Every structure is written in C-alpha cells, then in structure tokens.
Amino acid sequence: MYVIDSHTGGEPTRVIQEGGPDLGQGDLQQRAARLASDHMDFCRAVLAEPRGKPGMVGALLVPAQSPDAVTGVIYFDADAVLGMCGHGTIGLGVTLAHLGRIGPGAHAIDTPAGRVQIDLQDANTVTVTNVESRLVARDVTVEVPELGPITGDVAYGGNWFFIVDPSPIPVNPRNLRRLNDVTIAIRAACHSAGIGGEGGQPIDHVILQGSSPDPQVHSRNYVLCPDDAYDRSPCGTGSSARLACLAARGALQPGQRITQESVIGSRYDLSYQPGAQGGVIPQITGQAHIMGETRLIFDPVDPFVAGVPR
Ligand code: PYC
C-alpha cells in the first residue's frame, strides 16, 4: 500500500492512494458506512502504532461523485470514520499538489459530509471552504462525574462537537494529560445523557476553548478526537463548528477574520459566509508539509500486523 504522509500544524495525515479495501458501489456516505462497519481492522492497521502514530488521520482516496471534483476522500482515525476532516483536507491539497495532480487555484473534493472546496495558494498553504456548519443546541449542561455540571454548545462542522467555552481548566500544553482526561469524561457524559445531533448522532469530538497569550489570536483550543488523541492543529471541522456558534451568538460577522490557535500553538485563519440553511460556510486557511512517501507492508507473521492493542 502506497501512502504519502503530511502534517498540518503538527497533526498528521496519511493519504492512501491505492491498496485500500473495496467499498463497493454507492455514494460516499454509503461507502464510508461500509468502511466503518466492515474495515475498522484496516483503519487500525494503517494508523495505530507501530505503523502509524497517535492522532494520525487516514485519507482514503476513492472515485469522485461529482464529475468536476478532483477526487473523493473518506477520512478516518484509528477508531472511527469521520464525516470530514479539515486538517486532512489541507494535507490532501498539499499532497495532490506534490503529486502534480492539482495546481494553484480552486478545486472541488467530495467527502461523505458533502462537497468541499480547496484553494491551493502555494505549495504549503490551502484554504478549505467547508460544508455548511451549524449550532445545534446552545448552553447544554451535562453532569460529568468528578467534575460536576459542564455547559457547552452542540455544533456540527462536518463532525459532531460539544464545545465548552470557557474551558474548566487552562488550555495550556502543560495540562495535556488533564485536558485529555477531562474531555474524555465530558464525551462519555454526553453519550450517557444522549446529547448529540438532531438525528441522534453521538458527539465524536469535544473542544475546550481558552485564551492565547498572543493578543492577535482570537482563542486557543484543545480538541479531543474519536481515537482519544488530541488534534495538534486547531481542527478544521471543530473550527467550523466554533464559527457557527460565534455567528449564532452575534460574536463574529460574515467575512470577519480571526486566528484560532491549537493547544500547541499551530494556527488557522478563519472566516465565514452565511449558509443557505441558516448556518455558516466556513473558510479555513492553514499550512501542511509533506513528510514522506512510503510503501506500507503488512507481514502476516508480524504479531502486531493489526496494530498494538489499546
Ligand atoms: O481538522 O477536522 C479536522 C480534524 C478532525 C479530526 C482530526 N482533525
């Protein structure tokens, strides 16, 4: 299996060009559902240690659905298939440029969450125009064991988010272990309380919002992903969900630009335009860098061929 690895603000993406499972016919949502139901062993083998690394997201290239899209893509981490992935789409844009498949300018990409646009500005810089994102429920309080009541917004940005602002603990790289424990507990409490999307979709990511020491930065976040790793980037779909919350609260105007920082200090520039369904169309600009081109080998006698257990 031939893969190209990049990172977007420290968050790795592994683009799989060939050698993925046969997902059969159907639209991208159906094929993504098949990846989740029948092939999570493949996802783990590609992304979990020792072949992969914590936080890594896979981008399985599949045929596009729309005639003018460059490619279709299904994103996944070691534990879940994702509807969309912002940092992965920035990494994919830079990877497609590296392969000579796209040049500067706008290109369409099909994802299970819908069609998104990438704008390649230079070899490392991509603006993603994401699917329409929305605030689903405002100021939802959940009782979290050992923490007490925690209030956050439920929002959609291509994945399902519970966003707590302000964070109950400082969003600081010195607190990574505690931030991880707290967000895992909040996600579990959301699941127990049935908090999620309008159609019962479970919360798959939790965001804690804090402040940055840099006055040029709007806010800093810690984002828990389905595989229990944190997003080293400010999370493209999470930033989209956050834009929807800010817009719904009147705290950010269409076209107004802000900088969002991750807990380790990598940055996205963000803005939005109003969406057709009452939400927002987010624009996320970030940088990715290619790290390697690799042929993965799955040796059947390797005791850890399927990845190390968690
Ligand atoms: O950037 O949207 C994102 C993302 C989701 C999970 C990891 N990164």
PDB file of C-alpha atoms and ligand atoms in Angstrom:
ATOM      1  CA  MET A   1       0.000   0.000   0.000  1.00  0.00           C
ATOM      2  CA  TYR A   2       1.445   3.304  -1.112  1.00  0.00           C
ATOM      3  CA  VAL A   3       0.913   6.282   1.230  1.00  0.00           C
ATOM      4  CA  ILE A   4       2.003   9.898   1.439  1.00  0.00           C
ATOM      5  CA  ASP A   5       2.335  11.432   4.909  1.00  0.00           C
ATOM      6  CA  SER A   6       1.998  15.109   5.674  1.00  0.00           C
ATOM      7  CA  HIS A   7       1.262  17.146   8.759  1.00  0.00           C
ATOM      8  CA  THR A   8      -0.940  20.186   9.152  1.00  0.00           C
ATOM      9  CA  GLY A   9       0.219  22.283  12.071  1.00  0.00           C
ATOM     10  CA  GLY A  10       1.682  19.149  13.641  1.00  0.00           C
ATOM     11  CA  GLU A  11      -1.392  16.936  13.010  1.00  0.00           C
ATOM     12  CA  PRO A  12      -0.528  14.032  10.673  1.00  0.00           C
ATOM     13  CA  THR A  13      -2.473  12.898   7.598  1.00  0.00           C
ATOM     14  CA  ARG A  14      -1.752   9.683   5.712  1.00  0.00           C
ATOM     15  CA  VAL A  15      -3.125   9.763   2.147  1.00  0.00           C
ATOM     16  CA  ILE A  16      -3.762   6.264   0.774  1.00  0.00           C
ATOM     17  CA  GLN A  17      -3.538   6.330  -2.962  1.00  0.00           C
ATOM     18  CA  GLU A  18      -4.080   2.641  -3.604  1.00  0.00           C
ATOM     19  CA  GLY A  19      -4.441  -0.653  -1.782  1.00  0.00           C
ATOM     20  CA  GLY A  20      -7.451   0.239   0.412  1.00  0.00           C
ATOM     21  CA  PRO A  21     -10.447  -2.088   0.901  1.00  0.00           C
ATOM     22  CA  ASP A  22     -13.104  -2.466  -1.791  1.00  0.00           C
ATOM     23  CA  LEU A  23     -16.027  -0.347  -0.529  1.00  0.00           C
ATOM     24  CA  GLY A  24     -18.375  -1.441  -3.305  1.00  0.00           C
ATOM     25  CA  GLN A  25     -20.906   0.783  -5.008  1.00  0.00           C
ATOM     26  CA  GLY A  26     -22.956   3.648  -3.627  1.00  0.00           C
ATOM     27  CA  ASP A  27     -22.449   7.238  -2.676  1.00  0.00           C
ATOM     28  CA  LEU A  28     -19.656   8.400  -0.389  1.00  0.00           C
ATOM     29  CA  GLN A  29     -21.837   8.175   2.735  1.00  0.00           C
ATOM     30  CA  GLN A  30     -22.644   4.544   1.950  1.00  0.00           C
ATOM     31  CA  ARG A  31     -19.021   3.716   1.231  1.00  0.00           C
ATOM     32  CA  ALA A  32     -17.928   5.464   4.441  1.00  0.00           C
ATOM     33  CA  ALA A  33     -20.542   3.457   6.373  1.00  0.00           C
ATOM     34  CA  ARG A  34     -19.087   0.251   4.840  1.00  0.00           C
ATOM     35  CA  LEU A  35     -15.568   1.289   5.874  1.00  0.00           C
ATOM     36  CA  ALA A  36     -16.859   1.790   9.444  1.00  0.00           C
ATOM     37  CA  SER A  37     -18.867  -1.454   9.629  1.00  0.00           C
ATOM     38  CA  ASP A  38     -16.527  -3.874   7.832  1.00  0.00           C
ATOM     39  CA  HIS A  39     -12.995  -2.470   7.781  1.00  0.00           C
ATOM     40  CA  MET A  40     -12.008  -0.908  11.102  1.00  0.00           C
ATOM     41  CA  ASP A  41      -9.224  -3.524  11.276  1.00  0.00           C
ATOM     42  CA  PHE A  42      -7.782  -1.892   8.121  1.00  0.00           C
ATOM     43  CA  CYS A  43      -8.076   1.593   9.705  1.00  0.00           C
ATOM     44  CA  ARG A  44      -6.237   0.458  12.843  1.00  0.00           C
ATOM     45  CA  ALA A  45      -3.529  -1.414  10.944  1.00  0.00           C
ATOM     46  CA  VAL A  46      -2.752   1.683   8.850  1.00  0.00           C
ATOM     47  CA  LEU A  47      -2.899   4.315  11.619  1.00  0.00           C
ATOM     48  CA  ALA A  48      -2.257   2.718  15.003  1.00  0.00           C
ATOM     49  CA  GLU A  49       1.258   2.183  16.286  1.00  0.00           C
ATOM     50  CA  PRO A  50       3.680   0.779  15.220  1.00  0.00           C
ATOM     51  CA  ARG A  51       2.814   1.668  11.584  1.00  0.00           C
ATOM     52  CA  GLY A  52       1.026   4.910  12.416  1.00  0.00           C
ATOM     53  CA  LYS A  53       1.032   7.335  15.321  1.00  0.00           C
ATOM     54  CA  PRO A  54      -1.443   8.846  17.804  1.00  0.00           C
ATOM     55  CA  GLY A  55      -3.621  11.500  16.225  1.00  0.00           C
ATOM     56  CA  MET A  56      -2.938  10.379  12.677  1.00  0.00           C
ATOM     57  CA  VAL A  57      -5.870  10.625  10.238  1.00  0.00           C
ATOM     58  CA  GLY A  58      -6.115   8.474   7.114  1.00  0.00           C
ATOM     59  CA  ALA A  59      -7.420   9.863   3.829  1.00  0.00           C
ATOM     60  CA  LEU A  60      -8.609   7.031   1.607  1.00  0.00           C
ATOM     61  CA  LEU A  61      -8.878   8.269  -1.965  1.00  0.00           C
ATOM     62  CA  VAL A  62     -11.976   6.976  -3.780  1.00  0.00           C
ATOM     63  CA  PRO A  63     -13.578   7.936  -7.092  1.00  0.00           C
ATOM     64  CA  ALA A  64     -15.264  11.353  -7.030  1.00  0.00           C
ATOM     65  CA  GLN A  65     -19.055  11.571  -7.013  1.00  0.00           C
ATOM     66  CA  SER A  66     -19.372  14.841  -8.881  1.00  0.00           C
ATOM     67  CA  PRO A  67     -17.951  14.990 -12.417  1.00  0.00           C
ATOM     68  CA  ASP A  68     -15.767  18.049 -11.742  1.00  0.00           C
ATOM     69  CA  ALA A  69     -14.272  17.003  -8.381  1.00  0.00           C
ATOM     70  CA  VAL A  70     -10.574  16.111  -8.292  1.00  0.00           C
ATOM     71  CA  THR A  71     -11.214  13.098  -6.056  1.00  0.00           C
ATOM     72  CA  GLY A  72     -13.454  11.622  -3.431  1.00  0.00           C
ATOM     73  CA  VAL A  73     -11.987  11.009   0.019  1.00  0.00           C
ATOM     74  CA  ILE A  74     -13.038   9.187   3.159  1.00  0.00           C
ATOM     75  CA  TYR A  75     -11.257  10.251   6.342  1.00  0.00           C
ATOM     76  CA  PHE A  76     -10.791   8.012   9.353  1.00  0.00           C
ATOM     77  CA  ASP A  77      -8.734   7.713  12.501  1.00  0.00           C
ATOM     78  CA  ALA A  78      -7.698   4.510  14.258  1.00  0.00           C
ATOM     79  CA  ASP A  79     -11.116   4.258  15.957  1.00  0.00           C
ATOM     80  CA  ALA A  80     -13.725   5.918  13.746  1.00  0.00           C
ATOM     81  CA  VAL A  81     -14.635   7.008  10.244  1.00  0.00           C
ATOM     82  CA  LEU A  82     -15.033  10.796  10.021  1.00  0.00           C
ATOM     83  CA  GLY A  83     -17.602  12.781   8.035  1.00  0.00           C
ATOM     84  CA  MET A  84     -14.995  15.358   7.070  1.00  0.00           C
ATOM     85  CA  CYS A  85     -11.560  16.443   8.240  1.00  0.00           C
ATOM     86  CA  GLY A  86     -10.253  19.983   7.892  1.00  0.00           C
ATOM     87  CA  HIS A  87      -6.589  19.413   8.656  1.00  0.00           C
ATOM     88  CA  GLY A  88      -6.731  16.300   6.464  1.00  0.00           C
ATOM     89  CA  THR A  89      -8.153  18.341   3.576  1.00  0.00           C
ATOM     90  CA  ILE A  90      -5.330  20.873   3.891  1.00  0.00           C
ATOM     91  CA  GLY A  91      -2.882  17.938   3.915  1.00  0.00           C
ATOM     92  CA  LEU A  92      -4.660  16.351   0.952  1.00  0.00           C
ATOM     93  CA  GLY A  93      -4.446  19.605  -1.036  1.00  0.00           C
ATOM     94  CA  VAL A  94      -0.708  19.846  -0.448  1.00  0.00           C
ATOM     95  CA  THR A  95      -0.310  16.138  -1.264  1.00  0.00           C
ATOM     96  CA  LEU A  96      -2.252  16.455  -4.541  1.00  0.00           C
ATOM     97  CA  ALA A  97      -0.024  19.410  -5.462  1.00  0.00           C
ATOM     98  CA  HIS A  98       3.079  17.386  -4.543  1.00  0.00           C
ATOM     99  CA  LEU A  99       1.840  14.639  -6.894  1.00  0.00           C
ATOM    100  CA  GLY A 100       1.261  17.171  -9.683  1.00  0.00           C
ATOM    101  CA  ARG A 101      -2.482  16.396  -9.691  1.00  0.00           C
ATOM    102  CA  ILE A 102      -3.513  19.991  -8.961  1.00  0.00           C
ATOM    103  CA  GLY A 103      -2.057  23.442  -9.465  1.00  0.00           C
ATOM    104  CA  PRO A 104      -2.765  26.758  -7.761  1.00  0.00           C
ATOM    105  CA  GLY A 105      -6.434  27.745  -7.610  1.00  0.00           C
ATOM    106  CA  ALA A 106      -9.778  26.247  -6.633  1.00  0.00           C
ATOM    107  CA  HIS A 107     -10.621  22.530  -6.781  1.00  0.00           C
ATOM    108  CA  ALA A 108     -13.608  20.503  -5.594  1.00  0.00           C
ATOM    109  CA  ILE A 109     -13.284  17.453  -3.333  1.00  0.00           C
ATOM    110  CA  ASP A 110     -16.137  15.062  -2.467  1.00  0.00           C
ATOM    111  CA  THR A 111     -16.394  13.874   1.152  1.00  0.00           C
ATOM    112  CA  PRO A 112     -19.101  11.889   2.973  1.00  0.00           C
ATOM    113  CA  ALA A 113     -20.238  15.156   4.612  1.00  0.00           C
ATOM    114  CA  GLY A 114     -20.591  16.844   1.199  1.00  0.00           C
ATOM    115  CA  ARG A 115     -18.604  18.677  -1.398  1.00  0.00           C
ATOM    116  CA  VAL A 116     -15.840  20.973  -0.145  1.00  0.00           C
ATOM    117  CA  GLN A 117     -13.502  23.311  -1.991  1.00  0.00           C
ATOM    118  CA  ILE A 118      -9.771  23.644  -1.631  1.00  0.00           C
ATOM    119  CA  ASP A 119      -7.908  26.703  -2.808  1.00  0.00           C
ATOM    120  CA  LEU A 120      -4.208  25.967  -3.249  1.00  0.00           C
ATOM    121  CA  GLN A 121      -2.392  29.246  -2.627  1.00  0.00           C
ATOM    122  CA  ASP A 122       1.183  27.972  -2.622  1.00  0.00           C
ATOM    123  CA  ALA A 123       2.910  24.619  -2.167  1.00  0.00           C
ATOM    124  CA  ASN A 124       2.037  24.590   1.542  1.00  0.00           C
ATOM    125  CA  THR A 125      -0.977  26.843   2.000  1.00  0.00           C
ATOM    126  CA  VAL A 126      -4.565  25.751   1.425  1.00  0.00           C
ATOM    127  CA  THR A 127      -7.908  27.414   2.120  1.00  0.00           C
ATOM    128  CA  VAL A 128     -10.737  24.941   2.697  1.00  0.00           C
ATOM    129  CA  THR A 129     -14.327  26.026   2.140  1.00  0.00           C
ATOM    130  CA  ASN A 130     -16.159  23.539   4.291  1.00  0.00           C
ATOM    131  CA  VAL A 131     -19.692  22.156   4.301  1.00  0.00           C
ATOM    132  CA  GLU A 132     -22.380  24.288   5.924  1.00  0.00           C
ATOM    133  CA  SER A 133     -21.852  24.210   9.665  1.00  0.00           C
ATOM    134  CA  ARG A 134     -24.379  24.989  12.381  1.00  0.00           C
ATOM    135  CA  LEU A 135     -25.071  25.454  16.066  1.00  0.00           C
ATOM    136  CA  VAL A 136     -27.408  22.614  17.044  1.00  0.00           C
ATOM    137  CA  ALA A 137     -28.104  23.366  20.720  1.00  0.00           C
ATOM    138  CA  ARG A 138     -26.863  26.233  22.829  1.00  0.00           C
ATOM    139  CA  ASP A 139     -25.802  26.118  26.500  1.00  0.00           C
ATOM    140  CA  VAL A 140     -26.430  22.433  27.144  1.00  0.00           C
ATOM    141  CA  THR A 141     -25.470  21.341  30.658  1.00  0.00           C
ATOM    142  CA  VAL A 142     -24.184  17.835  31.283  1.00  0.00           C
ATOM    143  CA  GLU A 143     -23.300  16.336  34.658  1.00  0.00           C
ATOM    144  CA  VAL A 144     -19.747  14.971  34.434  1.00  0.00           C
ATOM    145  CA  PRO A 145     -18.631  12.548  37.173  1.00  0.00           C
ATOM    146  CA  GLU A 146     -15.935  14.105  39.409  1.00  0.00           C
ATOM    147  CA  LEU A 147     -16.206  17.423  37.517  1.00  0.00           C
ATOM    148  CA  GLY A 148     -19.815  18.460  38.125  1.00  0.00           C
ATOM    149  CA  PRO A 149     -22.020  20.359  35.693  1.00  0.00           C
ATOM    150  CA  ILE A 150     -20.316  21.398  32.435  1.00  0.00           C
ATOM    151  CA  THR A 151     -22.090  23.647  29.932  1.00  0.00           C
ATOM    152  CA  GLY A 152     -21.329  23.681  26.217  1.00  0.00           C
ATOM    153  CA  ASP A 153     -22.756  24.093  22.723  1.00  0.00           C
ATOM    154  CA  VAL A 154     -23.580  21.168  20.466  1.00  0.00           C
ATOM    155  CA  ALA A 155     -22.471  22.074  16.933  1.00  0.00           C
ATOM    156  CA  TYR A 156     -21.850  20.447  13.551  1.00  0.00           C
ATOM    157  CA  GLY A 157     -18.866  21.238  11.310  1.00  0.00           C
ATOM    158  CA  GLY A 158     -18.641  18.013   9.286  1.00  0.00           C
ATOM    159  CA  ASN A 159     -18.309  16.069  12.560  1.00  0.00           C
ATOM    160  CA  TRP A 160     -20.264  16.422  15.849  1.00  0.00           C
ATOM    161  CA  PHE A 161     -18.845  18.666  18.557  1.00  0.00           C
ATOM    162  CA  PHE A 162     -19.506  19.613  22.172  1.00  0.00           C
ATOM    163  CA  ILE A 163     -17.769  22.971  22.668  1.00  0.00           C
ATOM    164  CA  VAL A 164     -17.063  24.260  26.169  1.00  0.00           C
ATOM    165  CA  ASP A 165     -16.193  27.946  26.430  1.00  0.00           C
ATOM    166  CA  PRO A 166     -14.531  28.794  28.729  1.00  0.00           C
ATOM    167  CA  SER A 167     -12.634  25.604  29.485  1.00  0.00           C
ATOM    168  CA  PRO A 168     -12.837  24.448  33.118  1.00  0.00           C
ATOM    169  CA  ILE A 169      -9.021  24.147  33.116  1.00  0.00           C
ATOM    170  CA  PRO A 170      -6.407  26.296  31.337  1.00  0.00           C
ATOM    171  CA  VAL A 171      -5.847  25.288  27.684  1.00  0.00           C
ATOM    172  CA  ASN A 172      -2.113  25.010  28.011  1.00  0.00           C
ATOM    173  CA  PRO A 173       0.419  22.431  26.742  1.00  0.00           C
ATOM    174  CA  ARG A 174       1.472  21.805  30.361  1.00  0.00           C
ATOM    175  CA  ASN A 175      -2.034  20.432  31.028  1.00  0.00           C
ATOM    176  CA  LEU A 176      -2.208  17.928  28.153  1.00  0.00           C
ATOM    177  CA  ARG A 177      -2.853  14.883  30.349  1.00  0.00           C
ATOM    178  CA  ARG A 178      -5.577  16.597  32.383  1.00  0.00           C
ATOM    179  CA  LEU A 179      -7.180  18.086  29.260  1.00  0.00           C
ATOM    180  CA  ASN A 180      -7.332  14.585  27.787  1.00  0.00           C
ATOM    181  CA  ASP A 181      -8.937  13.080  30.916  1.00  0.00           C
ATOM    182  CA  VAL A 182     -11.475  15.901  31.186  1.00  0.00           C
ATOM    183  CA  THR A 183     -12.545  15.820  27.534  1.00  0.00           C
ATOM    184  CA  ILE A 184     -12.880  12.024  27.559  1.00  0.00           C
ATOM    185  CA  ALA A 185     -15.093  12.324  30.658  1.00  0.00           C
ATOM    186  CA  ILE A 186     -17.213  15.055  29.014  1.00  0.00           C
ATOM    187  CA  ARG A 187     -17.674  12.976  25.848  1.00  0.00           C
ATOM    188  CA  ALA A 188     -18.709   9.924  27.918  1.00  0.00           C
ATOM    189  CA  ALA A 189     -21.182  12.072  29.879  1.00  0.00           C
ATOM    190  CA  CYS A 190     -22.649  13.439  26.611  1.00  0.00           C
ATOM    191  CA  HIS A 191     -23.087   9.863  25.363  1.00  0.00           C
ATOM    192  CA  SER A 192     -24.766   8.770  28.628  1.00  0.00           C
ATOM    193  CA  ALA A 193     -27.091  11.780  28.531  1.00  0.00           C
ATOM    194  CA  GLY A 194     -27.991  11.231  24.849  1.00  0.00           C
ATOM    195  CA  ILE A 195     -26.563  14.644  23.866  1.00  0.00           C
ATOM    196  CA  GLY A 196     -25.719  14.854  20.165  1.00  0.00           C
ATOM    197  CA  GLY A 197     -27.003  15.809  16.731  1.00  0.00           C
ATOM    198  CA  GLU A 198     -30.658  16.353  15.805  1.00  0.00           C
ATOM    199  CA  GLY A 199     -30.789  12.823  14.370  1.00  0.00           C
ATOM    200  CA  GLY A 200     -29.244  11.248  17.484  1.00  0.00           C
ATOM    201  CA  GLN A 201     -25.674  11.371  16.108  1.00  0.00           C
ATOM    202  CA  PRO A 202     -23.278  10.925  19.043  1.00  0.00           C
ATOM    203  CA  ILE A 203     -20.747  13.621  19.951  1.00  0.00           C
ATOM    204  CA  ASP A 204     -17.444  12.460  18.415  1.00  0.00           C
ATOM    205  CA  HIS A 205     -15.221  15.431  19.330  1.00  0.00           C
ATOM    206  CA  VAL A 206     -15.029  17.671  22.425  1.00  0.00           C
ATOM    207  CA  ILE A 207     -13.487  21.152  22.349  1.00  0.00           C
ATOM    208  CA  LEU A 208     -12.297  23.214  25.299  1.00  0.00           C
ATOM    209  CA  GLN A 209     -11.821  26.883  24.428  1.00  0.00           C
ATOM    210  CA  GLY A 210      -9.249  29.009  26.220  1.00  0.00           C
ATOM    211  CA  SER A 211      -7.279  32.159  25.646  1.00  0.00           C
ATOM    212  CA  SER A 212      -3.931  32.718  23.956  1.00  0.00           C
ATOM    213  CA  PRO A 213      -1.130  34.871  25.373  1.00  0.00           C
ATOM    214  CA  ASP A 214      -0.903  36.436  21.873  1.00  0.00           C
ATOM    215  CA  PRO A 215      -3.444  39.281  21.541  1.00  0.00           C
ATOM    216  CA  GLN A 216      -3.552  38.688  17.740  1.00  0.00           C
ATOM    217  CA  VAL A 217      -5.104  35.272  18.391  1.00  0.00           C
ATOM    218  CA  HIS A 218      -8.858  35.082  18.993  1.00  0.00           C
ATOM    219  CA  SER A 219      -8.718  31.915  21.119  1.00  0.00           C
ATOM    220  CA  ARG A 220      -6.864  28.696  21.753  1.00  0.00           C
ATOM    221  CA  ASN A 221      -8.471  25.253  21.733  1.00  0.00           C
ATOM    222  CA  TYR A 222      -7.918  21.693  22.856  1.00  0.00           C
ATOM    223  CA  VAL A 223      -9.764  19.201  20.636  1.00  0.00           C
ATOM    224  CA  LEU A 224     -10.361  15.578  21.611  1.00  0.00           C
ATOM    225  CA  CYS A 225     -10.719  13.244  18.600  1.00  0.00           C
ATOM    226  CA  PRO A 226     -12.565   9.888  18.448  1.00  0.00           C
ATOM    227  CA  ASP A 227      -9.311   7.925  18.934  1.00  0.00           C
ATOM    228  CA  ASP A 228      -8.765   9.779  22.267  1.00  0.00           C
ATOM    229  CA  ALA A 229      -5.790  11.679  20.812  1.00  0.00           C
ATOM    230  CA  TYR A 230      -5.863  15.477  20.693  1.00  0.00           C
ATOM    231  CA  ASP A 231      -5.736  17.412  17.442  1.00  0.00           C
ATOM    232  CA  ARG A 232      -2.339  19.105  17.165  1.00  0.00           C
ATOM    233  CA  SER A 233      -3.902  21.535  14.694  1.00  0.00           C
ATOM    234  CA  PRO A 234      -6.840  23.779  15.664  1.00  0.00           C
ATOM    235  CA  CYS A 235      -9.143  21.197  13.961  1.00  0.00           C
ATOM    236  CA  GLY A 236     -10.784  22.321  10.722  1.00  0.00           C
ATOM    237  CA  THR A 237     -14.203  20.803  11.363  1.00  0.00           C
ATOM    238  CA  GLY A 238     -14.025  21.929  15.002  1.00  0.00           C
ATOM    239  CA  SER A 239     -13.135  25.467  13.945  1.00  0.00           C
ATOM    240  CA  SER A 240     -16.100  25.316  11.540  1.00  0.00           C
ATOM    241  CA  ALA A 241     -18.455  24.288  14.346  1.00  0.00           C
ATOM    242  CA  ARG A 242     -16.988  27.051  16.509  1.00  0.00           C
ATOM    243  CA  LEU A 243     -17.549  29.644  13.750  1.00  0.00           C
ATOM    244  CA  ALA A 244     -21.201  28.551  13.629  1.00  0.00           C
ATOM    245  CA  CYS A 245     -21.504  29.130  17.395  1.00  0.00           C
ATOM    246  CA  LEU A 246     -19.833  32.546  17.231  1.00  0.00           C
ATOM    247  CA  ALA A 247     -22.048  33.567  14.310  1.00  0.00           C
ATOM    248  CA  ALA A 248     -25.247  32.394  16.040  1.00  0.00           C
ATOM    249  CA  ARG A 249     -24.298  34.418  19.126  1.00  0.00           C
ATOM    250  CA  GLY A 250     -23.594  37.537  17.068  1.00  0.00           C
ATOM    251  CA  ALA A 251     -19.943  37.406  18.203  1.00  0.00           C
ATOM    252  CA  LEU A 252     -18.466  37.304  14.675  1.00  0.00           C
ATOM    253  CA  GLN A 253     -19.674  38.942  11.484  1.00  0.00           C
ATOM    254  CA  PRO A 254     -19.605  37.392   7.977  1.00  0.00           C
ATOM    255  CA  GLY A 255     -16.202  37.972   6.367  1.00  0.00           C
ATOM    256  CA  GLN A 256     -14.545  38.960   9.667  1.00  0.00           C
ATOM    257  CA  ARG A 257     -11.219  37.116  10.023  1.00  0.00           C
ATOM    258  CA  ILE A 258      -9.915  35.561  13.212  1.00  0.00           C
ATOM    259  CA  THR A 259      -6.930  33.400  14.080  1.00  0.00           C
ATOM    260  CA  GLN A 260      -7.589  30.201  16.007  1.00  0.00           C
ATOM    261  CA  GLU A 261      -4.678  28.561  17.805  1.00  0.00           C
ATOM    262  CA  SER A 262      -4.343  24.922  18.887  1.00  0.00           C
ATOM    263  CA  VAL A 263      -3.105  23.902  22.331  1.00  0.00           C
ATOM    264  CA  ILE A 264       0.412  23.527  20.867  1.00  0.00           C
ATOM    265  CA  GLY A 265       0.236  26.888  19.081  1.00  0.00           C
ATOM    266  CA  SER A 266      -0.394  25.958  15.434  1.00  0.00           C
ATOM    267  CA  ARG A 267      -2.792  28.344  13.735  1.00  0.00           C
ATOM    268  CA  TYR A 268      -5.662  28.616  11.257  1.00  0.00           C
ATOM    269  CA  ASP A 269      -7.131  31.799   9.837  1.00  0.00           C
ATOM    270  CA  LEU A 270     -10.915  31.565   9.883  1.00  0.00           C
ATOM    271  CA  SER A 271     -13.890  33.382   8.454  1.00  0.00           C
ATOM    272  CA  TYR A 272     -17.387  32.510   7.244  1.00  0.00           C
ATOM    273  CA  GLN A 273     -20.200  33.496   4.946  1.00  0.00           C
ATOM    274  CA  PRO A 274     -23.879  32.870   5.733  1.00  0.00           C
ATOM    275  CA  GLY A 275     -25.099  29.457   4.577  1.00  0.00           C
ATOM    276  CA  ALA A 276     -28.320  28.623   2.699  1.00  0.00           C
ATOM    277  CA  GLN A 277     -29.765  26.584   5.592  1.00  0.00           C
ATOM    278  CA  GLY A 278     -29.222  29.220   8.298  1.00  0.00           C
ATOM    279  CA  GLY A 279     -25.737  28.050   9.275  1.00  0.00           C
ATOM    280  CA  VAL A 280     -22.336  29.243   8.068  1.00  0.00           C
ATOM    281  CA  ILE A 281     -19.989  28.323   5.226  1.00  0.00           C
ATOM    282  CA  PRO A 282     -16.573  28.295   6.926  1.00  0.00           C
ATOM    283  CA  GLN A 283     -13.260  29.122   5.313  1.00  0.00           C
ATOM    284  CA  ILE A 284     -10.155  27.710   6.988  1.00  0.00           C
ATOM    285  CA  THR A 285      -6.634  28.585   5.882  1.00  0.00           C
ATOM    286  CA  GLY A 286      -3.672  26.567   7.103  1.00  0.00           C
ATOM    287  CA  GLN A 287      -0.327  25.101   6.114  1.00  0.00           C
ATOM    288  CA  ALA A 288       0.716  21.487   5.594  1.00  0.00           C
ATOM    289  CA  HIS A 289       4.088  19.912   4.883  1.00  0.00           C
ATOM    290  CA  ILE A 290       4.909  16.596   3.203  1.00  0.00           C
ATOM    291  CA  MET A 291       6.905  14.228   5.439  1.00  0.00           C
ATOM    292  CA  GLY A 292       7.306  11.055   3.434  1.00  0.00           C
ATOM    293  CA  GLU A 293       6.257   8.688   0.694  1.00  0.00           C
ATOM    294  CA  THR A 294       6.084   5.130   1.959  1.00  0.00           C
ATOM    295  CA  ARG A 295       5.101   1.638   0.869  1.00  0.00           C
ATOM    296  CA  LEU A 296       3.400   0.026   3.868  1.00  0.00           C
ATOM    297  CA  ILE A 297       3.996  -3.687   4.302  1.00  0.00           C
ATOM    298  CA  PHE A 298       1.583  -5.970   6.191  1.00  0.00           C
ATOM    299  CA  ASP A 299       3.597  -9.067   7.053  1.00  0.00           C
ATOM    300  CA  PRO A 300       1.174 -11.879   8.057  1.00  0.00           C
ATOM    301  CA  VAL A 301       3.668 -13.312  10.561  1.00  0.00           C
ATOM    302  CA  ASP A 302       4.106  -9.922  12.293  1.00  0.00           C
ATOM    303  CA  PRO A 303       2.372 -10.331  15.714  1.00  0.00           C
ATOM    304  CA  PHE A 304       1.458  -6.617  15.592  1.00  0.00           C
ATOM    305  CA  VAL A 305       0.378  -6.509  11.952  1.00  0.00           C
ATOM    306  CA  ALA A 306      -3.029  -5.201  13.083  1.00  0.00           C
ATOM    307  CA  GLY A 307      -1.510  -2.500  15.333  1.00  0.00           C
ATOM    308  CA  VAL A 308      -0.735  -2.580  19.042  1.00  0.00           C
ATOM    309  CA  PRO A 309      -3.747  -3.085  21.339  1.00  0.00           C
ATOM    310  CA  ARG A 310      -5.039  -0.053  23.254  1.00  0.00           C
TER     311      ARG A 310
HETATM  312  O1  PYC B   1      -9.202  19.015  11.258  1.00  0.00           O
HETATM  313  O2  PYC B   1     -11.310  18.494  11.101  1.00  0.00           O
HETATM  314  C1  PYC B   1     -10.182  18.266  11.483  1.00  0.00           C
HETATM  315  C2  PYC B   1      -9.925  17.042  12.263  1.00  0.00           C
HETATM  316  C3  PYC B   1     -10.825  16.113  12.685  1.00  0.00           C
HETATM  317  C4  PYC B   1     -10.103  15.145  13.386  1.00  0.00           C
HETATM  318  C5  PYC B   1      -8.777  15.497  13.360  1.00  0.00           C
HETATM  319  N1  PYC B   1      -8.679  16.661  12.664  1.00  0.00           N
END
